[in-house]
Amino acid sequence: MKKNKIFTIMLILLLNAFSLLSLYSALHKGGELTDKDIFTKQIIWIILGWSLVLIIYFVNYRIFYDLSIWLYFICLILLMMVAILGKIQMGAQRWIQIFGITFQPSELAKLAAILIICRNFTKDRPPSASLAKDFFNEVILPFTPVFFLFLAIFIQPDLGTSLILIFLFMMMLLACGAKKRNIIIFFLIILLAIPLGWILLKDYQKDRLLVFINPNSDPLGAGYTIIQSKIAIGSGRIFGKGFLSGTQNQLNFIPARHTDFIFTVFAEEWGFAGCLILLAVYYLLLKIILDTAKLVKDKYSYVLCIGIFSLFFIHIFINISMILGLLPVVGLPLLFLSYGGSYTLINFILIGIFLNIQKYVR
Amino acid sequence: MTLIKQIKIIGFSIILCGLFYYQILQGDYFSNKASTNYIRLIPKEAPRGLIFDRKERLLVKNNLEFQVCVFSHKEKEETFKSIAQILKVDPAKLENNFRRNFIAPFIPAVVYSTTQKDEILKLDEKNIPQVTVVVRPRRYTVFPYRLCHVAGFTRKLSKENLFLTKFGYSFQEDIGYSGIELTYDNYLRGKPGGTQFEIDSKGRLVNLLGEKIPQAGKDIYTTLDIEIQGKALEALGNYKGSLILMESESGKILSIASNPTFDVNSFTENKEYFKETMNNRLKPLLNRPLQAEYPLGSVFKIVVGLAGLNEKKIEKNSQFSCNGGFQLKLTRFKCWSVHGLQNIIDALAHSCNVFFYNLGLRLGPKNMHNYAVLLGLGKLTEIDLPFEKKGFVPTSSWKEKTLNDKWYPGDNLNFSIGQGYLTVTPVQVAKLTSFFATKGYLVQPYLVERISELEIPLRKKELININTANIELINEGLRQAVATQEGTAHILEDLKLDIAGKTGTAQVTGKKAHGWFAGFFPYKKPKYIIVVMLESASSSYRACQITHKFLHLVKEENLLEL
């Protein structure tokens, strides 16, 4: 198992390297960094992240079982603060400042959601004869805390992140031994809730949400961004244009190219071959997580592995699909590659927990 | 578990297929597009919503502005020369503008803007390559002086506000900076659009790639009456100050005037005028009704009187004798006349200081503070205009903490006639007056009643639990101040509007005193609240004169619904 741990660390280090390479490309002009701040900040985030991994590695992961409730309520309170502050300022608000550090509670919510779902899925509930009660025990009970997080983020409004939580719950539900019958009922309920949710919104809220489905509407809207990002990716062809040679990105064609659209930078400069390598790294990382899940002895670490896997997979899949124009543009970063303090640190915490689980696998 | 593995494999396959399609199958096509990237964007700004008054007269609209834009290309100098020839301007200036407005190579930069159609037509005929003319809306206030504070103005999104782009604002978009334009910016702004198209090497449009039609913002209907607003400014004349006319039951504001004013259109367009206005010593930019804090003077007696009655420190018939002053140890606090025996109604009608000195001593600072705060002083009125100040109501502990000094009995005397540390804004006084007019409700003043089709419900009306009989006693005093020969505001009686009100002369050390008048009418069934505040007017008599002038003008033109 030691081999697997080292392998995991190598994969993450590779992703860090890809991230810094792409960030440098995204931020340079003629080979020189134009926005040094962002670049150095990301380096600091990565270093901080690894220190977090180190700390978590030496603490038994079971501590998160007890911590999860605290983290959940703190997260919920922070989210409500953001919502209220946002209301006061008459605009959408995602960031919050504590001791001069700005961070996004909606990112923290992803971690809180995984941990609280894991806690709920680990508890053994006696099977019930009544169909309704069984459904309640297996699905509604663990879903309730997620739903509150969902609501708090949804009203910010941050449609992308709030939907992630729903997807996350669905994937974990699939893998954690709920009865097929219950899963199908739940999926049906979610399907029915979509039009209902839309009707409940007021006109101006819909308007606002539509803006937030396309957060990159500057300077001219998501549709335009997608055309440009397709050109950038496509023009990379098989071997790419080479490091610092991506013309599309350099010409400011793509907004948010150091965060949500960082994949376009990578794909333009390293081509299909580079993308294959990146996807292989992602694939291997996900494979190790699932393999470990098979080997663990207790249910809690199994569910944790599934949670980490699900969140990582959702971010990889939705981010790249939206950049390729296969999904609508929602503001969602790419796993370990996008710039962003809160998101990077949350990912490192999850990796720390995962390495810790691996430690106990014989 | 196997299900999740399948999902993973499917997900990765989809991504791989997508990449394969774009990078391998379509790679040459896209690569060609990228190398000859002749894709251009022309942003189209959305017009902001219009602003109307209560009779649906247009207050703020959008005019058309023509912008000459140049694409980034190699022979820019030639282009500038040919444009300069037609428009008869300096080509260096055009180049300067180009550099300043350049955002990205695929977005044309503005080099010249005008509202003159003829100039642009001449340019358009010549069809110079790499040049395009964009029509954009330009904000225009129909009544630039009357609305400079209320409607406010917009400005381009500046570098400091660039963070707003995260919230859906686009680069170079107009954004509200003050007044209703700021408070209701979210509704007023539309959704910008634009076109994306391909051009050939000569700058001719060959292929339209996409278009997004801009959507206009929502129209806003205010409670203002632009004619009354005009009369208010006319009445204020050369005085610095404020005039507020408000419906007493609903809080709808018909007029909220701040003098001096400025031309808000020139302010946003003309740099010279902008600088001049910014540096003007009369501070025309200050929205006095809500951003200026003044001592309240004798108008505060209505609060003290009510506190006295409600705390049972005095009764209806309690009397104090005024011999022209009040001796407190070694100091003599003056009254402005010798009034003799006065009860609460007389004292309000004649604005007798001695009566309130006695009452203030009985009440003490805590009671006076509590009633002032209860009736909305020292707090924001939450009127829907930005940058409101909240004034100040002192307490004895505040004085000890910040001024390191005891609260003396003499402070009570000053406090009881609205002098000393107390400061208020005129709009707070309007809210305070609404309490007496409605006999118990604090009514929130507001300006916007409808946004497009969205009717905004009436704002909150806070019921304050105070014995109505006590309020009626105060009101009686206010009526006497106008109705009786000796009343301080008797000159208003000939308007035949049944006004009840209180005057105030607020002393300011080293300057001329401020003049106040706050009242409501008609007395029996109050409909309107009027507050007039004049800076450095020497006495409250001037405030009464201005009130008279204003109400006379408004009444003559039948602008009130009585």
Short mmCIF file of C-alpha atoms in Angstrom, two decimals, chain B residues 20-438:
data_model
loop_
_atom_site.label_atom_id
_atom_site.label_comp_id
_atom_site.label_asym_id
_atom_site.label_seq_id
_atom_site.Cartn_x
_atom_site.Cartn_y
_atom_site.Cartn_z
CA PHE B 20 -10.73 14.06 -30.48
CA TYR B 21 -13.40 15.82 -32.52
CA TYR B 22 -12.12 19.34 -31.95
CA GLN B 23 -8.37 18.70 -31.94
CA ILE B 24 -7.93 15.92 -34.47
CA LEU B 25 -10.94 15.93 -36.80
CA GLN B 26 -11.57 19.68 -36.78
CA GLY B 27 -8.01 20.64 -35.82
CA ASP B 28 -7.06 22.12 -39.17
CA TYR B 29 -10.26 24.11 -39.40
CA PHE B 30 -9.84 25.66 -35.97
CA SER B 31 -6.14 26.17 -36.41
CA ASN B 32 -6.89 28.10 -39.59
CA LYS B 33 -9.44 30.18 -37.68
CA ALA B 34 -6.92 30.91 -34.99
CA SER B 35 -4.08 31.93 -37.29
CA THR B 36 -6.28 34.29 -39.30
CA ASN B 37 -8.26 35.35 -36.31
CA TYR B 38 -10.34 37.96 -37.93
CA ILE B 39 -13.08 37.54 -35.45
CA ARG B 40 -14.34 40.82 -34.10
CA LEU B 41 -16.74 41.74 -31.38
CA ILE B 42 -18.89 44.83 -31.38
CA PRO B 43 -20.51 45.29 -28.00
CA LYS B 44 -23.96 46.81 -27.96
CA GLU B 45 -24.94 48.52 -24.77
CA ALA B 46 -28.41 48.04 -23.42
CA PRO B 47 -30.40 51.20 -22.71
CA ARG B 48 -31.05 51.75 -19.01
CA GLY B 49 -34.61 51.84 -17.77
CA LEU B 50 -36.46 55.15 -17.90
CA ILE B 51 -37.47 57.08 -14.79
CA PHE B 52 -40.92 58.65 -14.49
CA ASP B 53 -42.68 60.84 -11.95
CA ARG B 54 -46.05 60.11 -10.33
CA LYS B 55 -47.96 61.51 -13.29
CA GLU B 56 -45.84 59.40 -15.64
CA ARG B 57 -43.89 62.36 -16.92
CA LEU B 58 -40.50 61.33 -18.26
CA LEU B 59 -37.70 62.39 -15.92
CA VAL B 60 -34.64 60.52 -17.14
CA LYS B 61 -34.22 59.07 -20.62
CA ASN B 62 -31.61 57.87 -23.07
CA ASN B 63 -30.35 59.89 -26.01
CA LEU B 64 -28.38 58.46 -28.86
CA GLU B 65 -24.65 58.86 -29.08
CA PHE B 66 -22.54 57.89 -32.04
CA GLN B 67 -19.14 56.37 -31.47
CA VAL B 68 -16.50 56.07 -34.12
CA CYS B 69 -14.61 52.86 -33.45
CA VAL B 70 -11.41 51.60 -35.02
CA PHE B 71 -10.23 48.00 -35.13
CA SER B 72 -6.70 47.19 -34.20
CA HIS B 73 -4.72 46.82 -37.46
CA LYS B 74 -1.36 47.70 -38.98
CA GLU B 75 -2.23 50.87 -40.90
CA LYS B 76 -3.89 52.63 -37.99
CA GLU B 77 -2.22 55.97 -38.72
CA GLU B 78 -3.71 56.14 -42.20
CA THR B 79 -7.10 55.42 -40.78
CA PHE B 80 -6.81 58.13 -38.15
CA LYS B 81 -5.78 60.64 -40.81
CA SER B 82 -8.77 59.92 -42.99
CA ILE B 83 -11.19 60.10 -40.08
CA ALA B 84 -9.62 63.33 -38.89
CA GLN B 85 -10.06 64.87 -42.34
CA ILE B 86 -13.77 64.24 -42.40
CA LEU B 87 -14.48 65.19 -38.80
CA LYS B 88 -11.97 68.07 -38.78
CA VAL B 89 -10.21 66.99 -35.62
CA ASP B 90 -6.60 66.37 -34.67
CA PRO B 91 -5.45 62.85 -35.67
CA ALA B 92 -3.13 62.76 -32.63
CA LYS B 93 -6.16 63.11 -30.39
CA LEU B 94 -7.82 60.17 -32.11
CA GLU B 95 -4.72 58.08 -31.61
CA ASN B 96 -4.66 59.05 -27.96
CA ASN B 97 -8.28 58.02 -27.50
CA PHE B 98 -7.58 54.77 -29.28
CA ARG B 99 -4.79 53.93 -26.88
CA ARG B 100 -6.89 54.83 -23.87
CA ASN B 101 -9.93 52.83 -24.92
CA PHE B 102 -8.14 49.79 -26.26
CA ILE B 103 -9.28 46.64 -24.45
CA ALA B 104 -8.42 43.71 -26.68
CA PRO B 105 -7.45 43.25 -30.33
CA PHE B 106 -10.82 41.83 -31.25
CA ILE B 107 -12.87 44.66 -29.79
CA PRO B 108 -12.90 47.96 -31.70
CA ALA B 109 -11.72 50.95 -29.64
CA VAL B 110 -13.68 54.19 -29.48
CA VAL B 111 -11.80 57.15 -30.90
CA TYR B 112 -14.49 59.79 -31.16
CA SER B 113 -18.02 60.21 -29.90
CA THR B 114 -20.70 62.74 -30.75
CA THR B 115 -24.42 63.30 -30.70
CA GLN B 116 -24.36 65.09 -34.09
CA LYS B 117 -25.93 62.88 -36.70
CA ASP B 118 -24.71 64.90 -39.71
CA GLU B 119 -21.04 64.45 -38.90
CA ILE B 120 -21.49 60.73 -38.61
CA LEU B 121 -23.44 60.46 -41.87
CA LYS B 122 -20.56 62.08 -43.70
CA LEU B 123 -18.18 59.57 -42.19
CA ASP B 124 -20.43 56.65 -42.90
CA GLU B 125 -20.64 57.54 -46.61
CA LYS B 126 -16.86 57.26 -46.99
CA ASN B 127 -16.87 53.67 -45.69
CA ILE B 128 -13.31 53.69 -44.41
CA PRO B 129 -11.95 50.16 -43.84
CA GLN B 130 -11.42 49.01 -40.24
CA VAL B 131 -13.77 51.72 -39.00
CA THR B 132 -17.22 51.20 -37.68
CA VAL B 133 -19.82 53.46 -36.12
CA VAL B 134 -21.58 52.23 -33.02
CA VAL B 135 -24.76 53.77 -31.71
CA ARG B 136 -25.07 53.71 -27.96
CA PRO B 137 -27.56 55.11 -25.48
CA ARG B 138 -26.45 58.09 -23.45
CA ARG B 139 -28.19 58.96 -20.20
CA TYR B 140 -30.00 62.26 -20.29
CA THR B 141 -31.87 63.88 -17.41
CA VAL B 142 -34.79 65.94 -18.70
CA PHE B 143 -34.78 68.22 -15.63
CA PRO B 144 -31.08 68.41 -14.88
CA TYR B 145 -31.31 70.88 -11.99
CA ARG B 146 -34.43 69.55 -10.29
CA LEU B 147 -33.24 65.96 -10.32
CA CYS B 148 -29.50 66.24 -9.78
CA HIS B 149 -29.76 64.77 -6.28
CA VAL B 150 -32.83 62.55 -6.54
CA ALA B 151 -32.24 60.81 -9.84
CA GLY B 152 -28.48 61.06 -9.52
CA PHE B 153 -26.18 60.12 -12.36
CA THR B 154 -24.35 57.23 -13.99
CA ARG B 155 -20.73 56.80 -14.91
CA LYS B 156 -18.70 54.25 -16.80
CA LEU B 157 -17.52 51.29 -14.80
CA SER B 158 -14.11 52.49 -13.69
CA LYS B 159 -10.94 50.58 -12.85
CA GLU B 160 -11.73 50.64 -9.11
CA ASN B 161 -15.09 49.02 -9.72
CA LEU B 162 -13.76 46.37 -12.01
CA PHE B 163 -14.52 43.71 -9.39
CA LEU B 164 -18.18 44.20 -10.31
CA THR B 165 -17.53 42.32 -13.52
CA LYS B 166 -17.71 39.21 -11.37
CA PHE B 167 -21.32 40.09 -10.67
CA GLY B 168 -22.35 40.32 -14.28
CA TYR B 169 -21.46 43.93 -14.98
CA SER B 170 -19.61 44.34 -18.21
CA PHE B 171 -16.64 46.46 -19.05
CA GLN B 172 -17.44 50.07 -19.92
CA GLU B 173 -21.03 49.68 -18.85
CA ASP B 174 -22.88 52.61 -17.33
CA ILE B 175 -23.42 52.13 -13.63
CA GLY B 176 -25.42 54.22 -11.18
CA TYR B 177 -23.25 56.40 -8.94
CA SER B 178 -25.81 58.33 -6.90
CA GLY B 179 -29.52 58.83 -6.29
CA ILE B 180 -32.12 56.48 -7.70
CA GLU B 181 -29.64 55.51 -10.43
CA LEU B 182 -27.55 53.91 -7.68
CA THR B 183 -30.22 52.50 -5.36
CA TYR B 184 -32.13 50.86 -8.17
CA ASP B 185 -29.18 50.14 -10.45
CA ASN B 186 -29.96 46.44 -10.40
CA TYR B 187 -33.30 47.08 -12.07
CA LEU B 188 -32.38 50.02 -14.26
CA ARG B 189 -29.48 48.36 -16.03
CA GLY B 190 -30.27 46.21 -19.00
CA LYS B 191 -28.45 43.24 -20.40
CA PRO B 192 -25.78 44.23 -22.88
CA GLY B 193 -25.51 42.37 -26.14
CA GLY B 194 -23.34 42.50 -29.20
CA THR B 195 -22.35 40.89 -32.44
CA GLN B 196 -19.45 38.65 -33.23
CA PHE B 197 -18.42 38.38 -36.84
CA GLU B 198 -15.54 37.59 -39.14
CA ILE B 199 -13.86 40.23 -41.25
CA ASP B 200 -11.48 39.78 -44.14
CA SER B 201 -8.04 41.36 -44.40
CA LYS B 202 -9.58 44.56 -45.71
CA GLY B 203 -11.85 44.83 -42.73
CA ARG B 204 -15.04 43.94 -44.53
CA LEU B 205 -17.65 41.90 -42.77
CA VAL B 206 -17.81 38.43 -44.28
CA ASN B 207 -19.60 36.23 -41.82
CA LEU B 208 -21.87 36.85 -38.87
CA LEU B 209 -21.00 34.33 -36.16
CA GLY B 210 -23.38 35.27 -33.43
CA GLU B 211 -25.61 37.99 -32.16
CA LYS B 212 -27.03 38.82 -28.81
CA ILE B 213 -29.66 41.51 -28.77
CA PRO B 214 -29.33 43.89 -25.84
CA GLN B 215 -32.24 44.07 -23.46
CA ALA B 216 -33.38 47.37 -22.01
CA GLY B 217 -33.48 47.84 -18.25
CA LYS B 218 -36.67 48.16 -16.26
CA ASP B 219 -38.50 51.47 -16.05
CA ILE B 220 -38.94 53.07 -12.66
CA TYR B 221 -41.98 55.04 -11.53
CA THR B 222 -41.34 57.43 -8.68
CA THR B 223 -43.64 59.20 -6.25
CA LEU B 224 -42.14 62.56 -7.21
CA ASP B 225 -44.13 65.36 -8.76
CA ILE B 226 -41.66 67.15 -11.00
CA GLU B 227 -43.70 70.37 -11.01
CA ILE B 228 -43.81 70.49 -7.22
CA GLN B 229 -40.09 69.75 -7.15
CA GLY B 230 -39.61 72.76 -9.42
CA LYS B 231 -41.69 74.97 -7.15
CA ALA B 232 -39.69 73.79 -4.15
CA LEU B 233 -36.45 74.94 -5.72
CA GLU B 234 -38.07 78.16 -6.86
CA ALA B 235 -39.20 78.83 -3.28
CA LEU B 236 -35.81 78.05 -1.80
CA GLY B 237 -34.30 80.65 -4.09
CA ASN B 238 -30.82 81.58 -2.96
CA TYR B 239 -30.98 79.86 0.38
CA LYS B 240 -28.92 76.79 1.04
CA GLY B 241 -31.21 74.16 2.47
CA SER B 242 -33.84 71.49 1.99
CA LEU B 243 -37.54 71.25 1.35
CA ILE B 244 -39.51 68.03 1.68
CA LEU B 245 -43.17 67.48 0.82
CA MET B 246 -44.42 64.02 1.70
CA GLU B 247 -47.76 62.22 1.94
CA SER B 248 -48.31 61.70 5.64
CA GLU B 249 -50.13 58.37 5.49
CA SER B 250 -48.03 56.55 2.92
CA GLY B 251 -44.60 58.18 3.11
CA LYS B 252 -44.62 58.87 -0.64
CA ILE B 253 -42.35 61.82 -1.31
CA LEU B 254 -43.68 64.42 -3.74
CA SER B 255 -40.71 66.68 -3.54
CA ILE B 256 -37.32 66.42 -1.92
CA ALA B 257 -35.28 69.45 -2.86
CA SER B 258 -31.71 70.23 -1.99
CA ASN B 259 -30.39 73.69 -2.76
CA PRO B 260 -28.05 74.69 -4.39
CA THR B 261 -28.38 72.40 -7.39
CA PHE B 262 -26.26 71.71 -10.42
CA ASP B 263 -26.75 70.64 -14.02
CA VAL B 264 -26.34 66.90 -13.80
CA ASN B 265 -26.05 66.46 -17.59
CA SER B 266 -23.13 68.85 -17.87
CA PHE B 267 -21.67 67.35 -14.73
CA THR B 268 -21.22 63.98 -16.40
CA GLU B 269 -20.25 65.29 -19.84
CA ASN B 270 -18.21 68.41 -19.30
CA LYS B 271 -14.92 68.02 -17.47
CA GLU B 272 -14.62 71.73 -16.68
CA TYR B 273 -18.09 71.86 -15.18
CA PHE B 274 -17.39 68.67 -13.25
CA LYS B 275 -14.30 70.17 -11.62
CA GLU B 276 -16.06 73.44 -10.93
CA THR B 277 -18.97 71.66 -9.25
CA MET B 278 -16.72 69.42 -7.21
CA ASN B 279 -14.82 72.41 -5.85
CA ASN B 280 -17.83 74.67 -5.33
CA ARG B 281 -17.76 76.07 -1.77
CA LEU B 282 -21.56 75.90 -1.52
CA LYS B 283 -21.30 72.10 -1.82
CA PRO B 284 -24.02 71.56 -4.43
CA LEU B 285 -23.19 67.84 -4.59
CA LEU B 286 -24.38 67.33 -1.03
CA ASN B 287 -27.91 65.93 -0.93
CA ARG B 288 -28.90 68.03 2.06
CA PRO B 289 -32.24 66.44 3.02
CA LEU B 290 -30.49 63.24 3.98
CA GLN B 291 -26.77 63.86 3.99
CA ALA B 292 -26.51 67.02 6.09
CA GLU B 293 -26.85 66.88 9.87
CA TYR B 294 -28.05 69.97 11.71
CA PRO B 295 -29.12 70.95 15.24
CA LEU B 296 -32.90 70.84 15.38
CA GLY B 297 -33.68 73.82 17.61
CA SER B 298 -37.19 74.33 18.89
CA VAL B 299 -38.78 71.73 16.62
CA PHE B 300 -37.39 69.26 19.16
CA LYS B 301 -39.86 70.64 21.71
CA ILE B 302 -42.57 68.42 20.23
CA VAL B 303 -40.53 65.41 21.30
CA VAL B 304 -39.80 66.81 24.76
CA GLY B 305 -43.43 67.85 25.26
CA LEU B 306 -44.69 64.40 24.30
CA ALA B 307 -42.13 62.76 26.61
CA GLY B 308 -43.26 65.01 29.49
CA LEU B 309 -46.93 64.14 29.00
CA ASN B 310 -46.31 60.47 28.49
CA GLU B 311 -43.95 60.13 31.45
CA LYS B 312 -46.50 62.07 33.53
CA LYS B 313 -43.99 64.78 34.41
CA ILE B 314 -46.62 67.32 33.35
CA GLU B 315 -50.33 67.28 32.67
CA LYS B 316 -52.58 69.07 30.25
CA ASN B 317 -52.99 71.99 32.60
CA SER B 318 -49.52 72.09 34.17
CA GLN B 319 -48.14 75.60 33.89
CA PHE B 320 -44.74 77.20 34.13
CA SER B 321 -44.18 80.90 34.36
CA CYS B 322 -41.89 82.61 31.86
CA ASN B 323 -40.31 85.89 32.87
CA GLY B 324 -37.95 85.94 29.92
CA GLY B 325 -35.36 83.57 31.26
CA PHE B 326 -34.43 80.76 33.58
CA GLN B 327 -31.89 81.00 36.40
CA LEU B 328 -29.83 77.83 36.88
CA LYS B 329 -27.34 78.52 39.67
CA LEU B 330 -25.11 81.25 38.24
CA THR B 331 -26.16 81.06 34.64
CA ARG B 332 -29.24 82.59 33.10
CA PHE B 333 -30.77 80.69 30.18
CA LYS B 334 -32.75 83.04 28.02
CA CYS B 335 -36.16 82.80 26.46
CA TRP B 336 -36.76 84.84 23.34
CA SER B 337 -39.64 86.78 24.90
CA VAL B 338 -41.59 87.15 28.16
CA HIS B 339 -44.53 84.76 27.97
CA GLY B 340 -45.99 84.64 31.47
CA LEU B 341 -47.94 81.57 32.54
CA GLN B 342 -47.83 78.88 29.88
CA ASN B 343 -49.34 75.43 29.58
CA ILE B 344 -48.09 72.85 27.07
CA ILE B 345 -50.30 74.12 24.24
CA ASP B 346 -49.30 77.75 24.77
CA ALA B 347 -45.67 76.81 25.13
CA LEU B 348 -45.68 75.04 21.76
CA ALA B 349 -47.64 77.83 20.05
CA HIS B 350 -45.26 80.49 21.36
CA SER B 351 -42.19 78.26 21.42
CA CYS B 352 -41.52 79.27 25.02
CA ASN B 353 -38.08 78.07 26.11
CA VAL B 354 -38.65 78.43 29.87
CA PHE B 355 -41.49 75.92 29.84
CA PHE B 356 -39.25 73.34 28.21
CA TYR B 357 -36.25 74.20 30.43
CA ASN B 358 -38.39 73.22 33.42
CA LEU B 359 -39.67 70.13 31.67
CA GLY B 360 -36.18 69.11 30.52
CA LEU B 361 -34.93 69.25 34.11
CA ARG B 362 -37.77 67.01 35.22
CA LEU B 363 -37.24 64.53 32.39
CA GLY B 364 -33.48 64.23 32.48
CA PRO B 365 -31.25 63.20 29.56
CA LYS B 366 -32.28 59.55 29.55
CA ASN B 367 -35.97 60.19 28.95
CA MET B 368 -35.32 62.81 26.29
CA HIS B 369 -32.87 60.46 24.55
CA ASN B 370 -35.27 57.54 24.67
CA TYR B 371 -38.17 59.46 23.19
CA ALA B 372 -35.99 61.00 20.49
CA VAL B 373 -34.77 57.57 19.44
CA LEU B 374 -38.27 56.11 19.73
CA LEU B 375 -39.48 58.72 17.25
CA GLY B 376 -36.76 57.90 14.74
CA LEU B 377 -33.99 60.40 15.48
CA GLY B 378 -30.41 59.11 15.54
CA LYS B 379 -31.46 56.30 13.16
CA LEU B 380 -31.59 55.96 9.39
CA THR B 381 -35.04 56.59 7.93
CA GLU B 382 -34.18 54.00 5.28
CA ILE B 383 -35.38 56.24 2.51
CA ASP B 384 -34.46 54.66 -0.83
CA LEU B 385 -31.65 57.06 -1.63
CA PRO B 386 -27.99 56.30 -1.00
CA PHE B 387 -25.52 57.69 1.52
CA GLU B 388 -28.05 58.71 4.17
CA LYS B 389 -26.64 60.09 7.43
CA LYS B 390 -28.23 59.23 10.75
CA GLY B 391 -27.65 62.29 12.92
CA PHE B 392 -26.95 61.98 16.61
CA VAL B 393 -28.88 61.86 19.89
CA PRO B 394 -26.63 62.38 22.93
CA THR B 395 -26.67 60.47 26.23
CA SER B 396 -24.96 61.36 29.46
CA SER B 397 -22.69 58.33 29.26
CA TRP B 398 -21.69 59.28 25.71
CA LYS B 399 -20.60 62.71 26.98
CA GLU B 400 -18.62 61.19 29.82
CA LYS B 401 -16.88 58.73 27.51
CA THR B 402 -16.03 60.90 24.54
CA LEU B 403 -15.83 64.42 25.94
CA ASN B 404 -14.54 63.33 29.35
CA ASP B 405 -17.02 65.65 30.99
CA LYS B 406 -20.01 65.31 33.27
CA TRP B 407 -23.56 65.81 32.02
CA TYR B 408 -24.54 69.09 33.70
CA PRO B 409 -28.07 70.25 34.42
CA GLY B 410 -27.35 72.97 31.87
CA ASP B 411 -26.99 70.26 29.23
CA ASN B 412 -30.56 69.25 30.04
CA LEU B 413 -31.73 72.78 29.30
CA ASN B 414 -29.92 72.90 25.97
CA PHE B 415 -31.15 69.43 25.04
CA SER B 416 -34.76 70.31 25.87
CA ILE B 417 -34.85 73.03 23.20
CA GLY B 418 -32.95 70.99 20.61
CA GLN B 419 -29.59 72.68 21.05
CA GLY B 420 -26.29 71.21 22.14
CA TYR B 421 -25.17 67.86 20.81
CA LEU B 422 -28.36 66.76 19.06
CA THR B 423 -28.18 66.63 15.25
CA VAL B 424 -30.76 65.47 12.72
CA THR B 425 -31.35 65.33 8.98
CA PRO B 426 -34.39 67.00 7.38
CA VAL B 427 -35.77 63.65 6.22
CA GLN B 428 -35.67 62.41 9.82
CA VAL B 429 -37.73 65.45 10.77
CA ALA B 430 -40.26 64.57 8.05
CA LYS B 431 -40.54 61.08 9.53
CA LEU B 432 -40.87 62.56 13.03
CA THR B 433 -43.64 64.87 11.83
CA SER B 434 -45.45 61.92 10.26
CA PHE B 435 -45.77 60.46 13.74
CA PHE B 436 -47.84 63.43 14.88
CA ALA B 437 -49.82 63.70 11.64
CA THR B 438 -50.85 60.03 11.80
#
